[in-house]
Coordinates of C-alpha atoms in Angstrom, one line a residue:
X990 CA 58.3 -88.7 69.6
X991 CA 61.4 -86.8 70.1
X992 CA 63.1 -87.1 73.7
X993 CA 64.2 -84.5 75.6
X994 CA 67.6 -85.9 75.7
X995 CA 68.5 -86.6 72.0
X996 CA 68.6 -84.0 69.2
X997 CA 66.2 -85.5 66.7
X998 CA 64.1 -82.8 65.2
X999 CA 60.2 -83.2 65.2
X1000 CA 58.7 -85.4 62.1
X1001 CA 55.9 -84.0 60.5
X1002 CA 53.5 -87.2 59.9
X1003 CA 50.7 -85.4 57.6
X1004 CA 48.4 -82.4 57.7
X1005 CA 44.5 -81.4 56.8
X1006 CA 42.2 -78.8 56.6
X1007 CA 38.6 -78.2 57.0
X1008 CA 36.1 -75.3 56.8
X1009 CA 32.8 -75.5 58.2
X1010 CA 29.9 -72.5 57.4
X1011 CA 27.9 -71.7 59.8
X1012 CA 24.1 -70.1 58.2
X1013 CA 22.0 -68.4 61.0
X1014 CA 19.2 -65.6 60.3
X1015 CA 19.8 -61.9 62.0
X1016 CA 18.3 -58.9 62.4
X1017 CA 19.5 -55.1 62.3
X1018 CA 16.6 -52.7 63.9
X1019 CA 17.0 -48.5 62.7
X1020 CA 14.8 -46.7 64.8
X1021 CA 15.5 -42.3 63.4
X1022 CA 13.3 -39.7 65.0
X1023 CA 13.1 -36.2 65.7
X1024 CA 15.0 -34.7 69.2
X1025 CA 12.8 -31.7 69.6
X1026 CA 9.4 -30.7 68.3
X1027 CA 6.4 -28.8 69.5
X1028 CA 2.9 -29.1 70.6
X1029 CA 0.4 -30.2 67.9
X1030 CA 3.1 -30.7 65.4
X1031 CA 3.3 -33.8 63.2
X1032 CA 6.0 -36.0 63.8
X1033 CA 7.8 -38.4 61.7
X1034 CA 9.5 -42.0 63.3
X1035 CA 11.1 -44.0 60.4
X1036 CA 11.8 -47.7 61.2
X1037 CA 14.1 -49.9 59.0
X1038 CA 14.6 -53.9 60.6
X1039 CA 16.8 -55.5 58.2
X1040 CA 17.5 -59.8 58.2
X1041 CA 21.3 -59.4 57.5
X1042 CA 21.6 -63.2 57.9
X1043 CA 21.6 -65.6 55.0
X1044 CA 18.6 -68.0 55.7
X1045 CA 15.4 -66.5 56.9
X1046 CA 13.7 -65.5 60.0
X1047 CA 10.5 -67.0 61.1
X1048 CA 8.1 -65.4 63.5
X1049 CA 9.0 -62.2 63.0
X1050 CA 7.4 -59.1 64.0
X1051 CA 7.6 -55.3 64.7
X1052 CA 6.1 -53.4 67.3
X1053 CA 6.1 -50.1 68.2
X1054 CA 5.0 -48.0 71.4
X1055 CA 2.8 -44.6 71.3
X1056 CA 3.9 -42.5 74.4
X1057 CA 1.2 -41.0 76.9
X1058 CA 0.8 -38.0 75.7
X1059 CA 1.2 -37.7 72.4
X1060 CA -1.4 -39.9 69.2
X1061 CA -1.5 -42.2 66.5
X1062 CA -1.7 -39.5 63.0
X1063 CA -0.9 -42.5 60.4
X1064 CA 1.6 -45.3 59.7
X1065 CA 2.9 -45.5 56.1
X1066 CA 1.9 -49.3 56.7
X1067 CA -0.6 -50.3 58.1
X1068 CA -0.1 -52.5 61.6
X1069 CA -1.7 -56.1 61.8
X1070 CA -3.1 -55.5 65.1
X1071 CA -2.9 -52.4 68.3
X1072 CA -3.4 -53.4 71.6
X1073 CA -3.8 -50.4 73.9
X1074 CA -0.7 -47.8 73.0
X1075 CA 1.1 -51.2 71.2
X1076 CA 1.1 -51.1 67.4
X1077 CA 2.0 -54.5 66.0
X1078 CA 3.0 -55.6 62.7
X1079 CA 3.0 -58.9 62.1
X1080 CA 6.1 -59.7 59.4
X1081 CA 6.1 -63.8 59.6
X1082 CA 9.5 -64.9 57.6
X1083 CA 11.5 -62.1 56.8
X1084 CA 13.7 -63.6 54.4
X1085 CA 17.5 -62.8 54.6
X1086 CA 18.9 -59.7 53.1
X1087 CA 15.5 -58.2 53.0
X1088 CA 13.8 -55.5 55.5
X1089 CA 11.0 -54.2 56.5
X1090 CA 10.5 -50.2 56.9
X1091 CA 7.3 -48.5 58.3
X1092 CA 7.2 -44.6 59.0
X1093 CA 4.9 -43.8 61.9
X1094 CA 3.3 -40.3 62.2
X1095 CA 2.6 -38.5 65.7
X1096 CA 1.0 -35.7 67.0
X1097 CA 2.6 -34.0 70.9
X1098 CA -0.5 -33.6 72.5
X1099 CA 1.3 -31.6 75.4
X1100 CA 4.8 -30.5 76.0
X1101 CA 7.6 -32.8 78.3
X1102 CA 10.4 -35.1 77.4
X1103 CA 8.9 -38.4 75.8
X1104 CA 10.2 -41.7 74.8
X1105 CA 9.4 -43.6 72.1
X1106 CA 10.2 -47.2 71.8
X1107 CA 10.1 -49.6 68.9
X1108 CA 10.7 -53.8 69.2
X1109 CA 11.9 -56.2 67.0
X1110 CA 11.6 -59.5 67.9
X1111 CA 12.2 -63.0 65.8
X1112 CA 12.8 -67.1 65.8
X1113 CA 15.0 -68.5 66.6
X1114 CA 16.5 -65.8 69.7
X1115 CA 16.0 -62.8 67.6
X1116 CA 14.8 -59.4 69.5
X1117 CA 16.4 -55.8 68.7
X1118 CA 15.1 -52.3 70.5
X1119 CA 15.5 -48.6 70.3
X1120 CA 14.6 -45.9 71.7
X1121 CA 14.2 -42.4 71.3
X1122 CA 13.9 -39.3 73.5
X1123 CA 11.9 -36.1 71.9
X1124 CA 11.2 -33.2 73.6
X1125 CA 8.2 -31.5 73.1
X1126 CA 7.3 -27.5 73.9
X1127 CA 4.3 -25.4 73.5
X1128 CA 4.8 -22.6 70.6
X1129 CA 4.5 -19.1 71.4
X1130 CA 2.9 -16.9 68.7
X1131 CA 1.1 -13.1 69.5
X1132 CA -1.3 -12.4 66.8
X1133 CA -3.4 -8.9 66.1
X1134 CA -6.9 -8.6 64.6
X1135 CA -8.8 -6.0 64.0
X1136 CA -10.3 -3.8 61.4
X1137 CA -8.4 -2.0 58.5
X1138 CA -8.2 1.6 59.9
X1139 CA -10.0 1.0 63.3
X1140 CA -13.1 0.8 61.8
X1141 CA -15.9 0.5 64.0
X1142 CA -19.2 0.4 61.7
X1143 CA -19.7 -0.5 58.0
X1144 CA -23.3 0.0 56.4
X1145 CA -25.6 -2.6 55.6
X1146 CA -24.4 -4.2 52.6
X1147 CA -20.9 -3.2 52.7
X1148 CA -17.9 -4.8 53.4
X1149 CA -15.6 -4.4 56.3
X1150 CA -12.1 -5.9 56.2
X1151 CA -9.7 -7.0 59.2
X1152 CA -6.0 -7.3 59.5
X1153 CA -4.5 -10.3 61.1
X1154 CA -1.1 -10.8 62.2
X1155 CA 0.8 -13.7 63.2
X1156 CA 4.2 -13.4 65.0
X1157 CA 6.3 -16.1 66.2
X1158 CA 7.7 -15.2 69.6
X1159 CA 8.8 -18.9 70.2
X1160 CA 12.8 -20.1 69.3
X1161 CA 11.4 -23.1 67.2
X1162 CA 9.9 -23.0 63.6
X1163 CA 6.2 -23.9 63.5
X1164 CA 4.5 -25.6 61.0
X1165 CA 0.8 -25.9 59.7
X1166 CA -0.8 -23.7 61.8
X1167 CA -4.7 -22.8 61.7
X1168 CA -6.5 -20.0 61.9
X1169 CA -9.7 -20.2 62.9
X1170 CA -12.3 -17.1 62.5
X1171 CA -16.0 -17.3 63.9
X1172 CA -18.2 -13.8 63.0
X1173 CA -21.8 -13.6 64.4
X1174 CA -24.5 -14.1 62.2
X1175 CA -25.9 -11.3 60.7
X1176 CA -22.0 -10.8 59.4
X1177 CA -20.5 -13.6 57.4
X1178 CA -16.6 -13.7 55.8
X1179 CA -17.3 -12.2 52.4
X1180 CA -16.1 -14.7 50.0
X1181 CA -17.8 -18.0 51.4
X1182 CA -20.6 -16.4 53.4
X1183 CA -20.0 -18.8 56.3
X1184 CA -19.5 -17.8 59.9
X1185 CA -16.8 -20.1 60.2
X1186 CA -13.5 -19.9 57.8
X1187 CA -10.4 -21.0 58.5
X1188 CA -6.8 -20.1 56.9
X1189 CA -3.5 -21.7 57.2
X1190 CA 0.5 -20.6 57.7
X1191 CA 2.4 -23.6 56.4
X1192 CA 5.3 -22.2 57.7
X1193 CA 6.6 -19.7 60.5
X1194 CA 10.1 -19.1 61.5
X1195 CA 11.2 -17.9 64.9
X1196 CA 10.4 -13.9 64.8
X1197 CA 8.7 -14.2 61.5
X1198 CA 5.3 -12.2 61.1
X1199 CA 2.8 -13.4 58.5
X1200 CA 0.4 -11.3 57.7
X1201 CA -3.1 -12.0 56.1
X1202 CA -6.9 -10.5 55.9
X1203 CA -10.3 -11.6 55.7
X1204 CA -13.4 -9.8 55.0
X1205 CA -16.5 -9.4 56.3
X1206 CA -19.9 -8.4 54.9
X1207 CA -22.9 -6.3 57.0
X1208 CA -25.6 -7.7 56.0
X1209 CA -27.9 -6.4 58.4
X1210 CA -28.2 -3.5 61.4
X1211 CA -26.7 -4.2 65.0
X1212 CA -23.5 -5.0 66.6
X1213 CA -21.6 -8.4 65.5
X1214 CA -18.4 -10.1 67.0
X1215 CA -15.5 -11.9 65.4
X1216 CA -12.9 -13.7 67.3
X1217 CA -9.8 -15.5 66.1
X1218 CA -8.3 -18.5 67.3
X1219 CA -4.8 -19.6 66.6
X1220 CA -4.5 -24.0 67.1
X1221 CA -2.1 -26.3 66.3
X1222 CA -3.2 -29.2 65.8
X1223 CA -5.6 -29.6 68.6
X1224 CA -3.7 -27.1 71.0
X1225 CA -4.6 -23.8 71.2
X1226 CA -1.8 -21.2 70.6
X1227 CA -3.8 -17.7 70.8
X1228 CA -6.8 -16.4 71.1
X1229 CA -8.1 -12.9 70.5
X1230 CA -10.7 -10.9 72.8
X1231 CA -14.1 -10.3 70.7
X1232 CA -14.0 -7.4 68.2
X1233 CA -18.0 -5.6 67.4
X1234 CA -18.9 -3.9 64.5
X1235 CA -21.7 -2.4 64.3
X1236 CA -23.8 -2.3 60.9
X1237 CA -26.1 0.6 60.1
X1238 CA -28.3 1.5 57.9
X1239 CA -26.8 3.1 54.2
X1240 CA -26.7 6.7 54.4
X1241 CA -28.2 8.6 50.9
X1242 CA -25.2 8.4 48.6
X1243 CA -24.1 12.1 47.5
X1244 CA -22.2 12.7 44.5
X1245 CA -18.9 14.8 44.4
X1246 CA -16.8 16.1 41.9
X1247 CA -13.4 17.5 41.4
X1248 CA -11.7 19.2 38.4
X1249 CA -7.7 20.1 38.3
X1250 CA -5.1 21.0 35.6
X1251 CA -1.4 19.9 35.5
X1252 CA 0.4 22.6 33.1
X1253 CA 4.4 24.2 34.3
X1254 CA 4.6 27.4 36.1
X1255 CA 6.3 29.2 33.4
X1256 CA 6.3 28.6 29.7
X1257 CA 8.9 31.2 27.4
X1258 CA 7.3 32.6 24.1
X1259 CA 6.6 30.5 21.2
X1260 CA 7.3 27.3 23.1
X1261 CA 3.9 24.5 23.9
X1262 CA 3.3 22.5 26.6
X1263 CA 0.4 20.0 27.7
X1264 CA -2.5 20.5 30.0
X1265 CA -3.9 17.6 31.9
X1266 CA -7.1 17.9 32.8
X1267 CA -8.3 15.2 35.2
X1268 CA -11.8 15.3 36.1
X1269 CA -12.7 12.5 39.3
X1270 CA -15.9 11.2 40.8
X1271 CA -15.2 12.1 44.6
X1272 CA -18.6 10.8 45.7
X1273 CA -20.7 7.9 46.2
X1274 CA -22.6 7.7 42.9
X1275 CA -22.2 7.7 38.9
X1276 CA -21.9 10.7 37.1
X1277 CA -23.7 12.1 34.4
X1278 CA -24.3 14.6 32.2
X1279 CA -20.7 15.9 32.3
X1280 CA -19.6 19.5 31.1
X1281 CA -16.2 20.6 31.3
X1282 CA -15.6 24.1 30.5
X1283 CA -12.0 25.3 29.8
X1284 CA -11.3 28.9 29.7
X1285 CA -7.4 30.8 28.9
X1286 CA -5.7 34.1 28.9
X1287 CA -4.7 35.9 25.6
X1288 CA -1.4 35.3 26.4
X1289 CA -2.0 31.4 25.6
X1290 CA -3.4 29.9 22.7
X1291 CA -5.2 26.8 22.6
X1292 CA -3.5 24.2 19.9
X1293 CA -5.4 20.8 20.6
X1294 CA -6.8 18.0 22.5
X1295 CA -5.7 14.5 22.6
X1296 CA -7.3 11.9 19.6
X1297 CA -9.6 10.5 22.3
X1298 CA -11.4 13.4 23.4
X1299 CA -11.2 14.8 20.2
X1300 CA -15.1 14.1 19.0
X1301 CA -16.0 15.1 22.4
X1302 CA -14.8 18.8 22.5
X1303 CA -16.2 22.2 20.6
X1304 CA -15.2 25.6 20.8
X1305 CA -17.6 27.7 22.5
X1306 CA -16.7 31.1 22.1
X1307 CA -13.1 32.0 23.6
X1308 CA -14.1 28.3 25.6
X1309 CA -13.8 24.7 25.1
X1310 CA -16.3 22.8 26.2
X1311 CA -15.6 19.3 27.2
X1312 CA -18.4 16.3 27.3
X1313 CA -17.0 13.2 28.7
X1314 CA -18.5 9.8 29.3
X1315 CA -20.4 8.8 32.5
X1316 CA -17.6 8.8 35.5
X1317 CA -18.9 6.0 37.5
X1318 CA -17.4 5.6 41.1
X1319 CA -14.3 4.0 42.4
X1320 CA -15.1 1.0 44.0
X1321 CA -17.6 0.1 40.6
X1322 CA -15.4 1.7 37.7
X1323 CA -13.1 4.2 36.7
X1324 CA -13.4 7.1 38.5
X1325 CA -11.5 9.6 36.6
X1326 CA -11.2 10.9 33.2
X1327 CA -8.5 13.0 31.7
X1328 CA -7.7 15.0 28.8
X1329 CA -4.8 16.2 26.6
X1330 CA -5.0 20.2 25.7
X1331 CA -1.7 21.5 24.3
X1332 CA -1.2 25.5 24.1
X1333 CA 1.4 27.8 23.1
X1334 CA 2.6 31.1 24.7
X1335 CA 2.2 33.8 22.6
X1336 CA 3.2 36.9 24.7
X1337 CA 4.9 37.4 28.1
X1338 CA 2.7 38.3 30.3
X1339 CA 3.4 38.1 35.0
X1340 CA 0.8 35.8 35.2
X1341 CA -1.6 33.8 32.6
X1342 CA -4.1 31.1 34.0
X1343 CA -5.7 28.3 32.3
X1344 CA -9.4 27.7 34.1
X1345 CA -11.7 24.7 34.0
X1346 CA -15.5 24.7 35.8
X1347 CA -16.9 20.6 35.9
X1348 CA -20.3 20.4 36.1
X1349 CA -22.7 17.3 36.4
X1350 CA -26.5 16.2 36.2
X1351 CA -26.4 15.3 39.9
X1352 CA -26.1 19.0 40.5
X1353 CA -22.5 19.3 42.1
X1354 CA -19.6 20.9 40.6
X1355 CA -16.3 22.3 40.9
X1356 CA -13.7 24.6 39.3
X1357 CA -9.7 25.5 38.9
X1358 CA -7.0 27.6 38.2
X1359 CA -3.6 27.3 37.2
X1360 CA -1.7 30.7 37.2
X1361 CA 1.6 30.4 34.4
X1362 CA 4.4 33.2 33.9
X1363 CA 5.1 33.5 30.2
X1364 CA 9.0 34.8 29.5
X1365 CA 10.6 36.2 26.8
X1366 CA 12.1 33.9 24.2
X1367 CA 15.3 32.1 25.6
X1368 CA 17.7 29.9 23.9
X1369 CA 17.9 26.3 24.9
X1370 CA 20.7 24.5 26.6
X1371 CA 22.6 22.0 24.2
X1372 CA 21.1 18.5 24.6
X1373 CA 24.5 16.9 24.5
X1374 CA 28.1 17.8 24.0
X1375 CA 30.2 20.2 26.0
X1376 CA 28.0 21.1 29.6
X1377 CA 26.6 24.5 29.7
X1378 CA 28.4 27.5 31.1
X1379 CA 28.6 27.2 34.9
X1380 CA 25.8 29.6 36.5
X1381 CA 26.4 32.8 37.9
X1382 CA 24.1 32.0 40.8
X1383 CA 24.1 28.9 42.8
X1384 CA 21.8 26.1 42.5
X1385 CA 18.6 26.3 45.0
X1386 CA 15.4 24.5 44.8
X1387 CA 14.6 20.9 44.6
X1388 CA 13.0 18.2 42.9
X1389 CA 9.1 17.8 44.1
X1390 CA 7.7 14.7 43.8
X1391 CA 4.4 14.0 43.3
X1392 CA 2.4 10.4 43.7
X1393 CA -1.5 10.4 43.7
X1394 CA -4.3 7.7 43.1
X1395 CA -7.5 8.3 41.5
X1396 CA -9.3 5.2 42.5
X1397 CA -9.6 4.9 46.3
X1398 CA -11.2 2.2 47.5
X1399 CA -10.2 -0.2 44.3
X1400 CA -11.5 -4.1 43.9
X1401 CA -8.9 -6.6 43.8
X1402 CA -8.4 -7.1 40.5
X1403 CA -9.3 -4.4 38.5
X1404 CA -7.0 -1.2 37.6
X1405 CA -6.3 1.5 39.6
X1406 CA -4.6 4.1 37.7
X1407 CA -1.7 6.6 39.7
X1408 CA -0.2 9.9 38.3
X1409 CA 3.8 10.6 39.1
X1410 CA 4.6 14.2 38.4
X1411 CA 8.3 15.5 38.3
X1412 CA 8.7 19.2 38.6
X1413 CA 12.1 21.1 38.9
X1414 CA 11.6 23.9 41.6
X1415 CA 15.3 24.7 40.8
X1416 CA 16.6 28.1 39.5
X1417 CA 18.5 26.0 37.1
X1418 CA 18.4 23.3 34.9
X1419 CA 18.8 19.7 35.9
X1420 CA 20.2 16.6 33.8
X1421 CA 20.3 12.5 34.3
X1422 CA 17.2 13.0 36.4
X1423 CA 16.5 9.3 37.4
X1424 CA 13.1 7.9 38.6
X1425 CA 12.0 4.3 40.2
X1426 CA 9.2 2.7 41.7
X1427 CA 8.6 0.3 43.6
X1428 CA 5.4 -2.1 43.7
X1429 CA 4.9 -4.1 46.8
X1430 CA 4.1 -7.6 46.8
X1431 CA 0.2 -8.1 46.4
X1432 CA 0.4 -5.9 43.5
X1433 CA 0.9 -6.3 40.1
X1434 CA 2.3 -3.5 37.7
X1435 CA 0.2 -3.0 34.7
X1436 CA 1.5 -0.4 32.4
X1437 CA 3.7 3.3 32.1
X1438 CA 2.6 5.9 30.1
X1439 CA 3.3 9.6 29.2
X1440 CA 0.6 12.2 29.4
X1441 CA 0.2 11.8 25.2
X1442 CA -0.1 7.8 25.6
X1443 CA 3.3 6.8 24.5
X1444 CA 4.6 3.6 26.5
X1445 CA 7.4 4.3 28.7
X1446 CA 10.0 0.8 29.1
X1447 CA 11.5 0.2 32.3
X1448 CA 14.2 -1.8 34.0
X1449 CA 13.2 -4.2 36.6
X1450 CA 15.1 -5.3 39.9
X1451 CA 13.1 -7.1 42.1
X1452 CA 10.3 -5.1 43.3
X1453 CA 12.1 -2.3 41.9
X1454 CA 11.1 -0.4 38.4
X1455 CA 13.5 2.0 37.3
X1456 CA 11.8 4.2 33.9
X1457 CA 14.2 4.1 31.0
X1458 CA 15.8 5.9 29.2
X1459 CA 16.1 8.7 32.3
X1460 CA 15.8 12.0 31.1
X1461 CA 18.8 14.1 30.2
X1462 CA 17.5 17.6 30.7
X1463 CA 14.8 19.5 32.8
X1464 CA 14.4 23.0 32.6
X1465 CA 13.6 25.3 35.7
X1466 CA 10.0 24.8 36.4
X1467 CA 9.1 22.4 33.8
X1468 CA 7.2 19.3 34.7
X1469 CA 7.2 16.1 33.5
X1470 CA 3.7 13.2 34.1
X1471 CA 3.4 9.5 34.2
X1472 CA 0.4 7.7 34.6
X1473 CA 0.8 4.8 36.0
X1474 CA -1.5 1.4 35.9
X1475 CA -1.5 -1.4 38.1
X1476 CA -3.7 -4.2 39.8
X1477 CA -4.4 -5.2 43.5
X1478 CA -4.4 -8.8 44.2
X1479 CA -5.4 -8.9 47.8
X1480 CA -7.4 -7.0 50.0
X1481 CA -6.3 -4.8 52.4
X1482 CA -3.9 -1.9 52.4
X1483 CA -1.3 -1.4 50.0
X1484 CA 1.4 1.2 49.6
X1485 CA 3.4 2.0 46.2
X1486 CA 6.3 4.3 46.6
X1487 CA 8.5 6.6 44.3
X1488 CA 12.0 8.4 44.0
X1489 CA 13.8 10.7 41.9
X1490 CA 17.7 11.8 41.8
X1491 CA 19.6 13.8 39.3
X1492 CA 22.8 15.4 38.9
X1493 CA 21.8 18.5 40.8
X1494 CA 19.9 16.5 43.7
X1495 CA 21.9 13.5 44.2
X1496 CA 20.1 12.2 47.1
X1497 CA 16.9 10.5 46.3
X1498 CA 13.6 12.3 47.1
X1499 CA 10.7 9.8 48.0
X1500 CA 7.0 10.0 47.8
X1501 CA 4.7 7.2 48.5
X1502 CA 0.5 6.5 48.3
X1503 CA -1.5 4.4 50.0
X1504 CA -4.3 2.5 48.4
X1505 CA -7.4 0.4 49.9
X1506 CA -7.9 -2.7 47.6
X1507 CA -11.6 -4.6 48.8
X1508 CA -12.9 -7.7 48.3
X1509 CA -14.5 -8.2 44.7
X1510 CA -18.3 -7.3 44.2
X1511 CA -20.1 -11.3 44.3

């Protein structure tokens, strides 16, 4: 060994190495859960214990703790054994690099701050734990239900729908919510014929209404309650006070009628235009025995009727007389018919009229008159090119809109047919006259049609149907109609709306109808 006191440098004798591995088992516990939720929602605890070691662990098992408070939904594995609020799975060897995952599923019984635990635990001196805090609140939803309209008595054999509306007042989305609807006896939900239903809302974001309907059906006389319960889970949210209805006996059905023609104000010499004549069952039984007779001045000339009615028309004198079908009513069938008559101005004349008088077997009927000024011959403005010369006056009047149903109450699914009538109330022309509708959700668009049957395209955006091509020109008081099929797919209420712009009224004018759609006939 060197000395202190000499200067001899240190000899290395030899050196060695050694490495020594040291194998032991682990384990890695994942405990993910959510931080917030709400009463009577489901609640989803995922689990992962991992053996990151590299020989195996014996004895192993999982355990997890349900909180006061809250139960047991399902486990994506099932445990080996529960004692009390203790779910145990019993794992055994849990070789190494291998894990174990098990997703628990729990339901707040009541709102608070909980904790959940789970516990791993292993040979040899293996244990892991987590834990995780949720807090839990009751939802807060307000909720209407009542009859469509306010109605407060439906006959015997009728049906009798209610609205229902579900709002979230709370600041937390809910989820798989219940609606539970009880109805006396005597007055069972339509479609099932039980006194019980109940519908669901899968989803409801904070300040989002949904809103639904259910129908009812009278079958007898007296007063009958419904009540509607809103639950989560097993927690009730909302609850509505009682609403009667009381069912009476059917009154005798009466039959109605009602006749109208659609033809411009004022036609100029030598030029033709079509009459619609629209004949609709306003009552409460079919039809039959129809007679239609149509009556003009001088002035006008009858030309023809559409290829439809054709074999159902004959002149009668200075008349044509009009049989159509049966005209059943609304709620069963169609409950219109309509017919095509073209005529041309011969003379001008202050004021022409075009008549029609409906009668029917039932013994009701009803007549009408459209009043026309016939002008002198005028010269048409170019359809394209150069504009016209300006006017000497200025431009007053508008465009008038017109949107009407003719079958009021309708059955979901079958056709309820809508006329859209464009008139120019302007003391001048008007060009690039633009029209849309637009057909609500719950309602399917069936067809557009002119007056003579020809298929009008459109361009769709949305819920929004815009009729192509637009139409270039309108002369002062001419008028212009669309029929217009489509199909309810709900019950309840249901509103389609229309608009029309043009060069001269650049703002848009809007009209809209309203339309009851009921339950389908069983």
């Amino acid at each position: 060994p060197a000395e202190p006191s000499d200067n001899l440098p240190e000899l290395l004798l030899g050196r060695g190495q050694t490495v020594v591995t040291f194998s032991s088992p682990a384990m890695n516990l994942q405990f993910a859960g959510p931080e917030n939720g709400s009463v009577g929602e489901k609640l989803s605890y995922a689990i992962s214990l991992a053996n990151p070691g590299d020989i195996d662990a014996e004895n192993v098992r999982l355990l997890f703790q349900i909180p006061a408070g809250m139960r047991l939904m399902g486990t994506s594995l099932q445990p080996t054994g529960q004692v009390g609020d203790i779910l145990t799975w019993e794992q055994g060897v849990l070789a190494a690099q291998r894990q174990l995952d098990v997703t628990i599923i729990l339901e707040a019984q009541q709102p608070g701050d909980f904790v959940v635990r789970a516990r791993a635990e292993g040979q040899p001196n293996l244990d892991a734990e987590k834990a995780i805090s949720t807090r839990i609140i009751l939802p807060s939803v307000t909720v209407r239900f009542e009859p469509v309209g306010g109605v407060a008595q439906a006959e015997v054999g009728s049906a009798i729908n209610f609205e229902i509306d579900v709002t979230n007042t709370g600041r937390q989305t809910l989820t798989d919510l219940t609606l539970s609807i009880e109805s006396d006896p005597g007055m069972p939900e339509f479609e099932t014929s039980n006194n019980k239903v109940d519908k669901t809302i899968a989803m409801l974001q904070p300040g989002q209404t949904t809103r639904l309907g259910v129908a009812f059906k009278v079958q007898q006389e007296g007063q009958f309650g419904t009540k509607l319960r809103v639950m989560t889970g097993n927690a009730l949210l909302a609850e509505t006070p009682t609403a009667f209805v009381r069912g009476v006996l059917p009154k005798p059905k009466q039959p109605g009628i009602d006749v109208s023609i659609e033809f411009p104000e004022s036609l100029a010499v030598g030029r033709r235009a079509n009459a619609l004549v629209t004949i609709k069952n306003t009552g409460e039984t079919t039809l039959t025995g129809l007679r239609v007779a149509i009556a003009n001045d001088p002035a006008l000339r009858a030309l023809s009727v559409d290829s439809a009615n054709i074999s159902r028309v004959r002149q009668d004198g200075g008349q044509l007389v009009w049989t159509p079908q049966d005209l059943m009513r609304g709620t069963t069938g169609d409950s219109i018919i309509q017919m095509l008559v073209e005529f041309e101005a011969l003379s001008p004349v202050a004021q022409a009229s075009i008549s029609a008088q409906a009668v029917s077997a039932e013994n009701v009927q009803d007549q009408f008159q459209t009043l026309i000024r016939i002008t002198a011959a005028n010269v048409l403005p170019p359809s394209s090119g150069a504009s016209p010369s300006a006017p000497a006056q200025p431009r007053a009047g508008e465009l008038k809109l017109q949107l009407s149903d003719y079958n009021d109450p309708r059955a979901v699914n079958q056709e309820i047919r809508y006329s859209l009538a464009i008139s120019n109330r302007q003391n001048l022309g008007d060009r690039n006259v633009r029209i849309q509708l637009r057909i609500p959700q719950g309602m399917a668009l069936g067809k557009i049609t002119s007056l003579s049957g020809d298929a009008i395209t459109f361009q769709r955006d949305n819920d929004v149907y815009e009729l192509q091509p637009l139409i270039q020109f309108m002369r002062p008081e001419e008028s212009i109609t669309y029929i217009i099929t489509a199909v309810g797919l709900v019950p309840g209420p249901i509103e389609i709306s229309a608009r029309v712009a043009s060069d001269g009224q650049p703002n848009w004018v809007t009209v809209s109808e309203r339309t009851t759609i009921v339950p389908a006939a069983r």
